[in-house]
mmCIF file of C-alpha atoms in Angstrom:
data_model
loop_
_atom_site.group_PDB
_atom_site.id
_atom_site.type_symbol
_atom_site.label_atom_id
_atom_site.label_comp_id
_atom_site.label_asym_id
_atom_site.label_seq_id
_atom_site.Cartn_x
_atom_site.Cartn_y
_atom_site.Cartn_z
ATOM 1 C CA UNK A 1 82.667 121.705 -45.147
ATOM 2 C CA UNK A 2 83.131 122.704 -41.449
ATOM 3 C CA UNK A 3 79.774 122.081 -40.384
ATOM 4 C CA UNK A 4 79.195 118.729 -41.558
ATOM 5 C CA UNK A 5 79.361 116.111 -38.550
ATOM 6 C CA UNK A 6 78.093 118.784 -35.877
ATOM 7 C CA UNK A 7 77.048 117.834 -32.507
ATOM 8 C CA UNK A 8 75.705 119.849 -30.039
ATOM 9 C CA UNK A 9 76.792 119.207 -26.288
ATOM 10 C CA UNK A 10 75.299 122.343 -24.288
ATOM 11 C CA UNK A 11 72.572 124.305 -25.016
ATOM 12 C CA UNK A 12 71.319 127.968 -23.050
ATOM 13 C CA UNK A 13 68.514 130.136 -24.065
ATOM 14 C CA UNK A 14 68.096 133.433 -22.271
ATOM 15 C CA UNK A 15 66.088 136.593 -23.620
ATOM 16 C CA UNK A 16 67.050 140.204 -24.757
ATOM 17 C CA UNK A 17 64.685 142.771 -25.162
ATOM 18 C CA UNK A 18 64.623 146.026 -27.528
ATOM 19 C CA UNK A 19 65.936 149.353 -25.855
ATOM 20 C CA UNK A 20 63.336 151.491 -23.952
ATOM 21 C CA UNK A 21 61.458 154.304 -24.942
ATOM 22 C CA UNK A 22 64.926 156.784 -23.082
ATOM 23 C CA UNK A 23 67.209 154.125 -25.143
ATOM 24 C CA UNK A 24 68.333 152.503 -21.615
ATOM 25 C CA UNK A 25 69.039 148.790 -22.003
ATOM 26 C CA UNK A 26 66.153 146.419 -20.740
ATOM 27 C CA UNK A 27 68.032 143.804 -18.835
ATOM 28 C CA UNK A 28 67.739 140.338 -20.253
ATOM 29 C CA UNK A 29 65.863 137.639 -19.123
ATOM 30 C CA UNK A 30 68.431 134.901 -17.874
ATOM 31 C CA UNK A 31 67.590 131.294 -17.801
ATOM 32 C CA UNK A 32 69.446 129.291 -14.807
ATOM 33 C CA UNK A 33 69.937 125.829 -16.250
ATOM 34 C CA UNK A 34 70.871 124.504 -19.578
ATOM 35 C CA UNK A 35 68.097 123.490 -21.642
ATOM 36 C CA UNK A 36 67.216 119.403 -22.023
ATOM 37 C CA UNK A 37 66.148 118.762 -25.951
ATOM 38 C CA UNK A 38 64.703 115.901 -27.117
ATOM 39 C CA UNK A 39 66.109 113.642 -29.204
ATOM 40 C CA UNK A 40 63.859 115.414 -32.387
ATOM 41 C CA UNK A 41 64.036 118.502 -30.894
ATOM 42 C CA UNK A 42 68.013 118.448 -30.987
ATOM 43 C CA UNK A 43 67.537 117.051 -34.422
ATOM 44 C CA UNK A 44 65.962 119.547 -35.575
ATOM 45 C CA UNK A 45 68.388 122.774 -34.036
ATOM 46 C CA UNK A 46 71.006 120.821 -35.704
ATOM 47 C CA UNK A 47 69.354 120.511 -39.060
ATOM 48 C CA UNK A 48 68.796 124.632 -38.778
ATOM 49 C CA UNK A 49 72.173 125.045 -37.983
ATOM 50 C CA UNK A 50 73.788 122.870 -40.530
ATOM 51 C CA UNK A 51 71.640 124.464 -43.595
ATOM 52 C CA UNK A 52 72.153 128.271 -42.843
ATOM 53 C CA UNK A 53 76.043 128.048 -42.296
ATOM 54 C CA UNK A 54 76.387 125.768 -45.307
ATOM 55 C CA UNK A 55 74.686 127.990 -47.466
ATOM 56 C CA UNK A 56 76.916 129.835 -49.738
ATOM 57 C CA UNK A 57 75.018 133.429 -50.227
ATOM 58 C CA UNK A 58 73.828 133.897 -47.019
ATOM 59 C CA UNK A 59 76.520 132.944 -44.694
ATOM 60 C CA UNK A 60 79.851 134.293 -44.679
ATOM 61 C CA UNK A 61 83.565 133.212 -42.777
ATOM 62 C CA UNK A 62 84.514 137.209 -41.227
ATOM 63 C CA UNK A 63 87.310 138.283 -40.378
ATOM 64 C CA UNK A 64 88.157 138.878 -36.335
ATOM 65 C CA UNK A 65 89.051 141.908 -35.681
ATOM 66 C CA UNK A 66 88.201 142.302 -31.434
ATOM 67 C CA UNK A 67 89.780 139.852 -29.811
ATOM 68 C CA UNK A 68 91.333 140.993 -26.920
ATOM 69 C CA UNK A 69 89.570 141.141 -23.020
ATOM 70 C CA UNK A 70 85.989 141.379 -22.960
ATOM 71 C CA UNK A 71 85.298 140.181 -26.106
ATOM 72 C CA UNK A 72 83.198 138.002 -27.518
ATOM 73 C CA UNK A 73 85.872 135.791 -28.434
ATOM 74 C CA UNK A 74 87.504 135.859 -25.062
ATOM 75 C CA UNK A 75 84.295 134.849 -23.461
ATOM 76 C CA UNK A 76 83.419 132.070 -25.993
ATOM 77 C CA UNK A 77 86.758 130.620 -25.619
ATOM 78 C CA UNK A 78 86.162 130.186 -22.239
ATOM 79 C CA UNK A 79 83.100 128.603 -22.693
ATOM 80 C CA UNK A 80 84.921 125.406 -24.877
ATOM 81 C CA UNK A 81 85.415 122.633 -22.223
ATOM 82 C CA UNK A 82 84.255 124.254 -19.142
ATOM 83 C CA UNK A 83 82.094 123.079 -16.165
ATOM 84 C CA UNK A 84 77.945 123.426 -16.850
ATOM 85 C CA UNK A 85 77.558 126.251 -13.852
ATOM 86 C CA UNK A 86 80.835 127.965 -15.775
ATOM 87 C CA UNK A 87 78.771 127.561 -19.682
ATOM 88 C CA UNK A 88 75.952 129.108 -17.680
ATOM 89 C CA UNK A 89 77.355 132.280 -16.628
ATOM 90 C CA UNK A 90 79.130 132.669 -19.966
ATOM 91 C CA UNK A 91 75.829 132.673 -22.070
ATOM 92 C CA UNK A 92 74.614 135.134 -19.453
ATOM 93 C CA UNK A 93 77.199 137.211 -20.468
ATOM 94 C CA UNK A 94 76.825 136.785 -24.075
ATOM 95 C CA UNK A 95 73.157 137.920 -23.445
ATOM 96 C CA UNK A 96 74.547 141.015 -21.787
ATOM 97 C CA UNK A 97 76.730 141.823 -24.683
ATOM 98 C CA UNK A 98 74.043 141.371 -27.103
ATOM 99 C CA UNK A 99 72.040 143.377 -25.564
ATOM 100 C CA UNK A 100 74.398 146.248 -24.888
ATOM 101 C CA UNK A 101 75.424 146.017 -28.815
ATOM 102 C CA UNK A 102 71.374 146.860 -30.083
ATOM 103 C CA UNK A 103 72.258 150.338 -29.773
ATOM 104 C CA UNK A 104 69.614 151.581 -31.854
ATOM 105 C CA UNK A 105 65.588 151.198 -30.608
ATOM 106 C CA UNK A 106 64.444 150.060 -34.231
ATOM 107 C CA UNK A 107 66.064 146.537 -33.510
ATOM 108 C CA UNK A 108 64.284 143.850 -31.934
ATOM 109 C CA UNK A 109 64.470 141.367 -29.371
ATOM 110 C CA UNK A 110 64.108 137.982 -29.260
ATOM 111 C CA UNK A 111 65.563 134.445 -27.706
ATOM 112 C CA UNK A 112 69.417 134.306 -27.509
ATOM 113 C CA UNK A 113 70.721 130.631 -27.819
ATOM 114 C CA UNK A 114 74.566 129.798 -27.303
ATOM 115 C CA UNK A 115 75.499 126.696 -27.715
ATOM 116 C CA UNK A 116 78.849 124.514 -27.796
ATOM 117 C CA UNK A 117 79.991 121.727 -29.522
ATOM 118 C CA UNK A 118 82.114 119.944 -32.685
ATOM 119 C CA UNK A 119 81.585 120.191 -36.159
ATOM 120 C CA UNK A 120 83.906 118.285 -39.192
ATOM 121 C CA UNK A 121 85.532 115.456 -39.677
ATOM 122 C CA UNK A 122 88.529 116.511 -36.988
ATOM 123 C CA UNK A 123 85.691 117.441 -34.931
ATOM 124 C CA UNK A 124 86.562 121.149 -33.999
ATOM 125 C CA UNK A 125 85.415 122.646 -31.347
ATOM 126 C CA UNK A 126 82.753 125.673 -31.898
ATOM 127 C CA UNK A 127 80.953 127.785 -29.426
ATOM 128 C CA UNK A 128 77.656 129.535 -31.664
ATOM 129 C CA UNK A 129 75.385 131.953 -30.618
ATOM 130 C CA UNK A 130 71.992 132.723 -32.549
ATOM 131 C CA UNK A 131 69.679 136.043 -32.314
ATOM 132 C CA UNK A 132 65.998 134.427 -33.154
ATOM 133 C CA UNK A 133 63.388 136.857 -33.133
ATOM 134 C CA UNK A 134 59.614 135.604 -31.612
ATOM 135 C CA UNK A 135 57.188 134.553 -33.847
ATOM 136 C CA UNK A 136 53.276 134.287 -33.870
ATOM 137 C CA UNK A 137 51.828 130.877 -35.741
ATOM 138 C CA UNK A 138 49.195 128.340 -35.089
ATOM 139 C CA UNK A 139 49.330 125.082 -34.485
ATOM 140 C CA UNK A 140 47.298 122.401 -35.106
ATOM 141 C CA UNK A 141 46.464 119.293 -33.007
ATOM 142 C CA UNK A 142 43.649 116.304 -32.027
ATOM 143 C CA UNK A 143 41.689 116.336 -29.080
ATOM 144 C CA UNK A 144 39.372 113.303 -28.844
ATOM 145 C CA UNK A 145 37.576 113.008 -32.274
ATOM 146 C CA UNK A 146 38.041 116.676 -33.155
ATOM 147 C CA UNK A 147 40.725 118.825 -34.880
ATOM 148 C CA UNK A 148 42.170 121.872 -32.359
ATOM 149 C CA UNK A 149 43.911 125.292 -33.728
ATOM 150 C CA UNK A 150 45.765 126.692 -31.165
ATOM 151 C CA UNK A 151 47.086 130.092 -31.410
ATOM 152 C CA UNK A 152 50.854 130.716 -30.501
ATOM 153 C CA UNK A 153 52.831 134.344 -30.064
ATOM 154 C CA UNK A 154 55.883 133.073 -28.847
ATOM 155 C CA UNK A 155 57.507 130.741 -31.231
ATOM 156 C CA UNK A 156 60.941 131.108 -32.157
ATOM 157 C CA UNK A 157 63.983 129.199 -34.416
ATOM 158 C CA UNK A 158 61.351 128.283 -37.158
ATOM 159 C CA UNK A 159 62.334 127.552 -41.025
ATOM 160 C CA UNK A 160 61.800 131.176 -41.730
ATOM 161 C CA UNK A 161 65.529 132.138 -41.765
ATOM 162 C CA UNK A 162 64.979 135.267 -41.993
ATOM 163 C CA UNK A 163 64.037 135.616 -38.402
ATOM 164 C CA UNK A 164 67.326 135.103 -37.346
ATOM 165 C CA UNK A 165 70.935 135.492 -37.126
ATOM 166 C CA UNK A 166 74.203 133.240 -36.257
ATOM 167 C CA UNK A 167 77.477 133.494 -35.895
ATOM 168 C CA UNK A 168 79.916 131.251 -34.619
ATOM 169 C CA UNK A 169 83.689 130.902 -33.424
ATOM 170 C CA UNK A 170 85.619 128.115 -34.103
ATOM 171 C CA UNK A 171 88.608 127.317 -32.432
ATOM 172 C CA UNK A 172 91.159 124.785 -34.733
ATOM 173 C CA UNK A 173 94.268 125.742 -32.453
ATOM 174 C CA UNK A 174 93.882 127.683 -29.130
ATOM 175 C CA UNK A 175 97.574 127.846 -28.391
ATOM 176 C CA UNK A 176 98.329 129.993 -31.114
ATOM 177 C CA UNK A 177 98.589 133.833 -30.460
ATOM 178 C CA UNK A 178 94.728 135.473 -30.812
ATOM 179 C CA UNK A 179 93.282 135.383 -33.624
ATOM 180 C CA UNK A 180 94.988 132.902 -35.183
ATOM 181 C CA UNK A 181 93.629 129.329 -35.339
ATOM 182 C CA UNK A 182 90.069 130.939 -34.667
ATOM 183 C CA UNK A 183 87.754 131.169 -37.755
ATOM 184 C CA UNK A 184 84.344 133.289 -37.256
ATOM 185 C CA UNK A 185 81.060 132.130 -39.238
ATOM 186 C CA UNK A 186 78.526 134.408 -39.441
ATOM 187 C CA UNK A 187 74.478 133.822 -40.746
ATOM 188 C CA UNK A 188 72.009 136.637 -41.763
ATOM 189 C CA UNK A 189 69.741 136.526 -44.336
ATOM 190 C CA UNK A 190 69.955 139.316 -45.649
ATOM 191 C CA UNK A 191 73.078 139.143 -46.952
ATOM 192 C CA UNK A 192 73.077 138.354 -50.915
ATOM 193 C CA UNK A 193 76.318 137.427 -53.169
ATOM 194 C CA UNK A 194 76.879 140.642 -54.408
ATOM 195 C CA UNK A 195 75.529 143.077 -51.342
ATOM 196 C CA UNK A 196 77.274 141.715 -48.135
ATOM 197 C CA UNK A 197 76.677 144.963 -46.286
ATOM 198 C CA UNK A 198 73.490 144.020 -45.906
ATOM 199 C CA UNK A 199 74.574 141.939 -42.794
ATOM 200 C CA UNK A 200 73.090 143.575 -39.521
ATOM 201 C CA UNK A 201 76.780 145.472 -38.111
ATOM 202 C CA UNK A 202 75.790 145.764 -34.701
ATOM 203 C CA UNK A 203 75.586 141.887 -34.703
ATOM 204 C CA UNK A 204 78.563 141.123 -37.103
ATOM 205 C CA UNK A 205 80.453 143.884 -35.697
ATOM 206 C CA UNK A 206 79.346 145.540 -32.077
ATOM 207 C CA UNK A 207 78.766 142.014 -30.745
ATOM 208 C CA UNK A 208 80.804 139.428 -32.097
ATOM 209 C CA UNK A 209 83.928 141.849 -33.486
ATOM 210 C CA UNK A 210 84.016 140.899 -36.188
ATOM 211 C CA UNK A 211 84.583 142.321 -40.396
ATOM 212 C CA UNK A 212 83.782 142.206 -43.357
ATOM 213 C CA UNK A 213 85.989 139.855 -45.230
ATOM 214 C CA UNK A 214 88.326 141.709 -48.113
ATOM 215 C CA UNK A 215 89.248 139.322 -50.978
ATOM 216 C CA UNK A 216 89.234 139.654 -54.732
ATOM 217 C CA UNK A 217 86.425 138.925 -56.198
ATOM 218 C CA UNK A 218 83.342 140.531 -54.237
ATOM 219 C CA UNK A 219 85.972 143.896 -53.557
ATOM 220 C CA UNK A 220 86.402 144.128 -57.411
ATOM 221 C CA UNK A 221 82.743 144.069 -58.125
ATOM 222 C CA UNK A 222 82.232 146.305 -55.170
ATOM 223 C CA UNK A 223 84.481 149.117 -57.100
ATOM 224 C CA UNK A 224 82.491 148.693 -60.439
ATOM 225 C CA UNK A 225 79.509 149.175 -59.174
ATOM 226 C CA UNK A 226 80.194 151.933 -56.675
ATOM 227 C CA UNK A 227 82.162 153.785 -59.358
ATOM 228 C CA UNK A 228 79.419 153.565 -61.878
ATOM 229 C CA UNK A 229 77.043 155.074 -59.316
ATOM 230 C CA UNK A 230 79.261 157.371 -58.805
ATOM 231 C CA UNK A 231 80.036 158.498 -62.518
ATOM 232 C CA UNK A 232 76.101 158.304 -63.512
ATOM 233 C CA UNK A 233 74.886 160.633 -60.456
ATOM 234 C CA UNK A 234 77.486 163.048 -61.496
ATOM 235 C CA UNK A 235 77.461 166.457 -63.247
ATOM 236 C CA UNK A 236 78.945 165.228 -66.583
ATOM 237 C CA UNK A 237 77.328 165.668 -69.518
ATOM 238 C CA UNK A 238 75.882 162.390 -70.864
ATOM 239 C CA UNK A 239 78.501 161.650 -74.020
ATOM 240 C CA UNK A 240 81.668 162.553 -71.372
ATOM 241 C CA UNK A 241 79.399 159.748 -68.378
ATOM 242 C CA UNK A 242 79.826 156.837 -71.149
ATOM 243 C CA UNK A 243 83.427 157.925 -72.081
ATOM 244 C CA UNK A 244 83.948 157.347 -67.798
ATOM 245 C CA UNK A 245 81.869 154.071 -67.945
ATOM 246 C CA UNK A 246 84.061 152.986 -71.350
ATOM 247 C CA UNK A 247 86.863 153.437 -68.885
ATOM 248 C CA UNK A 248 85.994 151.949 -66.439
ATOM 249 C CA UNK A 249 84.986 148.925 -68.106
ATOM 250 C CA UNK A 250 88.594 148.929 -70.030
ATOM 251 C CA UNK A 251 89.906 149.114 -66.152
ATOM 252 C CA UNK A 252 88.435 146.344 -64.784
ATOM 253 C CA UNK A 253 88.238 143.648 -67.420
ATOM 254 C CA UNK A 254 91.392 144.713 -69.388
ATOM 255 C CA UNK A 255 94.169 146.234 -67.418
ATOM 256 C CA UNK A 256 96.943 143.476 -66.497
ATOM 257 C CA UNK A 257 97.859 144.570 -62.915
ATOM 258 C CA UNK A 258 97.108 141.847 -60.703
ATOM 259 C CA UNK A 259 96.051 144.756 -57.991
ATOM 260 C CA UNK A 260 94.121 147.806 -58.050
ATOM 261 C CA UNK A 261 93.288 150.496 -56.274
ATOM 262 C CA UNK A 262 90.285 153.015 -56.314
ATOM 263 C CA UNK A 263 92.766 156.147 -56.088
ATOM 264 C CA UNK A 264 94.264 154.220 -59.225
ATOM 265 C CA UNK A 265 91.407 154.488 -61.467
ATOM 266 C CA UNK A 266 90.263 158.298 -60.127
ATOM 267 C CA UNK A 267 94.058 159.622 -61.106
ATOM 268 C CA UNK A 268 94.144 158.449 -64.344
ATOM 269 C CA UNK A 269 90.355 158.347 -65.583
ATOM 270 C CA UNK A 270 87.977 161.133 -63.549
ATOM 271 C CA UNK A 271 88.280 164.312 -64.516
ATOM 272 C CA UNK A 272 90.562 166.784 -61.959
ATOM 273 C CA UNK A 273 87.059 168.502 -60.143
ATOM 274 C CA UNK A 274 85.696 164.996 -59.608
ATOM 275 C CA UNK A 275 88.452 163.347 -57.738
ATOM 276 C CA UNK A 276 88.396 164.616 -54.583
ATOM 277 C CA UNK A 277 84.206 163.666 -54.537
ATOM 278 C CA UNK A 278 85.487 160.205 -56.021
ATOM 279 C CA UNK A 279 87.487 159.433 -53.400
ATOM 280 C CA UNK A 280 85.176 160.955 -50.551
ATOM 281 C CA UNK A 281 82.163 159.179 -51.922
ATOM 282 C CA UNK A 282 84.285 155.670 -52.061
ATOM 283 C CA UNK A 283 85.145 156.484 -47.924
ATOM 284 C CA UNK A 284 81.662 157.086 -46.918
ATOM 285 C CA UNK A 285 80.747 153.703 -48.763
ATOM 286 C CA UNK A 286 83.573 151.887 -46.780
ATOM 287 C CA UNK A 287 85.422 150.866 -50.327
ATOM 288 C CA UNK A 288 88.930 149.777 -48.444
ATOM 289 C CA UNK A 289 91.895 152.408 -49.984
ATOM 290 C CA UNK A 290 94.331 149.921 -50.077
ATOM 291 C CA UNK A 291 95.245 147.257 -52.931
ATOM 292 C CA UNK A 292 92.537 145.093 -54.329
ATOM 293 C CA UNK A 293 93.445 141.672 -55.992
ATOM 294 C CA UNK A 294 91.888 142.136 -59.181
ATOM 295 C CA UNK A 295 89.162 139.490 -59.963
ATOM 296 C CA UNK A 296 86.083 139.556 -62.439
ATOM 297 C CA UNK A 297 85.287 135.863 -61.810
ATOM 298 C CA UNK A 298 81.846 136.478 -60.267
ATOM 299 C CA UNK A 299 81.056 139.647 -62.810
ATOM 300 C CA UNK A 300 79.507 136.720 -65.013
ATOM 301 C CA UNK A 301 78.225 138.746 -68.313
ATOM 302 C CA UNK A 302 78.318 141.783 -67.204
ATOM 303 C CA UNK A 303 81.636 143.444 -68.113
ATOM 304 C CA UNK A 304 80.636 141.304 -71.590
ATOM 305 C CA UNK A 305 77.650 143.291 -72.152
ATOM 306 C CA UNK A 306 76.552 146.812 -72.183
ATOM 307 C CA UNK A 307 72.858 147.814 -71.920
ATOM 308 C CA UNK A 308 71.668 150.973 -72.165
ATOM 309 C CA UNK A 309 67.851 152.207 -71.619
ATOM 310 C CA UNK A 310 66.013 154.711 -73.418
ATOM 311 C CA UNK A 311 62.840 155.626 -71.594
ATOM 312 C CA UNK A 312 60.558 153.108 -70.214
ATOM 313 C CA UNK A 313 60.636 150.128 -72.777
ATOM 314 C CA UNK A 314 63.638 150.741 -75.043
ATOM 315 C CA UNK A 315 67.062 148.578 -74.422
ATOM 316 C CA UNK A 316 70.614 149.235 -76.324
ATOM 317 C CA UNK A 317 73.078 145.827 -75.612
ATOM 318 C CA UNK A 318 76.181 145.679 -77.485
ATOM 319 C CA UNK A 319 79.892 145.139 -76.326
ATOM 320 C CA UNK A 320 81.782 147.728 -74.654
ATOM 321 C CA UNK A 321 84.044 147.711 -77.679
ATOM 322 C CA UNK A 322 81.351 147.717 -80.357
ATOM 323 C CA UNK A 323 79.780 150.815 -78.311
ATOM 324 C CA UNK A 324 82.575 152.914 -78.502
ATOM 325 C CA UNK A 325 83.800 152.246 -82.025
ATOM 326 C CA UNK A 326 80.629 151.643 -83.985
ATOM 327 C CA UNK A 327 77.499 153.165 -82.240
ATOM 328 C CA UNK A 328 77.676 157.620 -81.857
ATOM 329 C CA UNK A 329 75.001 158.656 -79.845
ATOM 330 C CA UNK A 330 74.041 162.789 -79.129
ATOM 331 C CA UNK A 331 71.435 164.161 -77.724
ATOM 332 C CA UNK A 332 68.825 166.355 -79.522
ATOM 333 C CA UNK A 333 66.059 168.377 -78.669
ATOM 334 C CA UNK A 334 62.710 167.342 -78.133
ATOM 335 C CA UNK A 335 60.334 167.484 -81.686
ATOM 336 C CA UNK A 336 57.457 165.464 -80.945
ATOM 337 C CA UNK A 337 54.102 166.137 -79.773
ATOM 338 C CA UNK A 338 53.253 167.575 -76.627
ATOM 339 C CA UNK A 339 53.973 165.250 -73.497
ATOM 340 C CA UNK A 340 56.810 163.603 -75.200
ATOM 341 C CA UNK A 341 59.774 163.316 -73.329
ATOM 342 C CA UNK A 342 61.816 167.088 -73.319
ATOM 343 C CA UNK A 343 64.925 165.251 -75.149
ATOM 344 C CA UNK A 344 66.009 162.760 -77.863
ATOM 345 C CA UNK A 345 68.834 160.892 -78.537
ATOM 346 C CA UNK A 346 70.103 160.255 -81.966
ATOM 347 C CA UNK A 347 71.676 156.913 -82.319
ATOM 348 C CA UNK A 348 74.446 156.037 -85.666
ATOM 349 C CA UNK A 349 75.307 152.414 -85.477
ATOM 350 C CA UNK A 350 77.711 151.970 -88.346
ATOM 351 C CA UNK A 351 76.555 148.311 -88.963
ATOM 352 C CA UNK A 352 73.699 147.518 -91.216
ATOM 353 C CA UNK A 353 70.690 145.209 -89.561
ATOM 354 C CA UNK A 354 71.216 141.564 -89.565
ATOM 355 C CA UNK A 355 69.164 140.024 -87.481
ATOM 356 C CA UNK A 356 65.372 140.088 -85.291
ATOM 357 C CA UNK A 357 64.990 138.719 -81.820
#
């Protein structure tokens, strides 16, 4: 794990501030010296910093896709192994590019910290840089004999994660050609296993150029889902919807291709006036066009499984295969009393009853 064994050598804190009411930037506040932690206080920023880029769901290695002058990466390179008044006027410019990225008024500002160091056991050298928005809390303290609560409205870098953002470059071998031997770590907490775009862009992506990373398994449960969305908001009539879904299943469990592609599926599968909207809707929702290694390792049960709800409390699980072969659903008017539902369905499972859960 990369950031095992990290130690922080520089630390700068300046300010950004959300856009004005015209959307002008609000120049950042800039700090002129490094800041001096304590021995806990250090302790602590490293403990922070060690448990949100470790974690698994919420933190992500992206790729780098700006690299070149006036980057981010340019400017944190600089940063590794320079003089303090050098550091100084790099995080200053980090600040400015922060800044300059919150395009949109809705975001927030709050403390920006860049930082430099090592982290691993070949000690690699890292410059970080972390958004924390400003909190309000209380804290609690003795005075004499008594007990003091002290209201605070400008505490920052707590335990609540979701507060803040991080992303890092690493830099395992500068004197290759840009962006090799540089790995970029990124920390939001919004981002979830299956629902990386979650990630804030203009922080991932305006500021630290950097992308989403493409591999196998999160880009082949990307397609299923998107597809299915697709398929069940369209036009079809309900029997032809699970025929598509039957499909799609058989597509991505079944088929022996090592690759895939979206374009794939929609030629062979999607009827002829629903490709063109197929492969629209899969642009606007960034689904890359080109080859996808095809991996259903983090799908867990659910290309096992097929669950189907009927109203509000009424479930259908069976197999993808057992649905198509064994279970004939239709749809049939309405012939209840009034305020029931304006349709039925008529299910025919040809399998007698075996069993009560």
């Amino acid at each position: 794990m990369l950031f095992e064994n990290l130690k922080v050598n520089r630390v700068a804190v300046h300010e950004v501030f959300r856009r004005n009411d015209d959307k002008s930037i609000q120049p950042p506040a800039y700090a002129n010296n490094l800041e001096v932690l304590s021995a806990e206080a250090m302790g602590a920023f490293r403990l922070r910093m060690t448990d949100a880029l470790s974690g698994q769901s919420q933190s992500l290695q992206m790729r780098i896709v700006r690299f070149g002058a006036g980057t981010f990466l340019e400017t944190a390179e600089e940063l590794v192994g320079s003089s303090d008044a050098t550091f100084m006027l790099g995080s200053k410019e980090i600040a400015t590019k922060l800044a300059e990225s919150q395009l949109a008024r809705r975001i927030p500002g709050g403390m920006v910290i860049v930082f430099e160091g090592t982290a691993g056991a070949a000690s690699v050298p890292f410059v970080g840089v972390i958004k924390a928005e400003i909190q309000q809390g209380f804290r609690r303290s003795i005075a004499g004999t008594n007990a003091v609560v002290e209201f605070l409205n400008n505490i920052f870098l707590t335990p609540a994660t979701r507060l803040y953002k991080i992303g890092v470059m690493a830099f395992d071998n500068t004197t290759k050609p840009r962006p090799e031997g540089r790995r970029a770590f990124i920390f939001d907490s919004n981002i979830s296993a299956s629902n990386r775009e979650a990630a804030a862009t203009y922080f991932y992506d305006g500021f630290l150029g950097c992308a989403l990373p493409s591999d196998g398994p999160y880009e082949t449960m990307k397609f299923f889902d998107l597809t299915k969305e697709f398929i069940r908001a369209s036009d079809l009539q309900p029997e032809k919807k699970r025929d598509m879904v039957d499909s799609l299943y058989v597509f991505v469990r079944d088929e022996q291709d090592p690759t895939f592609t979206a374009d794939q599926f929609g030629s062979r599968f999607l009827p002829q006036e629903l490709k063109d909207p197929y492969a629209a809707f899969m642009n606007t929702r960034k689904f890359t066009p080109n080859a996808v290694v095809r991996d259903t390792s983090q799908m867990g049960n659910r290309l096992r499984r097929r669950r189907l709800k009927f109203g509000g409390d009424i479930e259908l699980s069976a197999s993808p295969e057992a649905l198509k072969s064994k279970v004939h659903m239709e749809a049939i008017p309405a012939d209840g009393a009034p305020g029931d539902s304006d349709g039925w369905t008529r299910i025919i499972i040809r399998e007698r009853l075996t069993g009560e859960q």
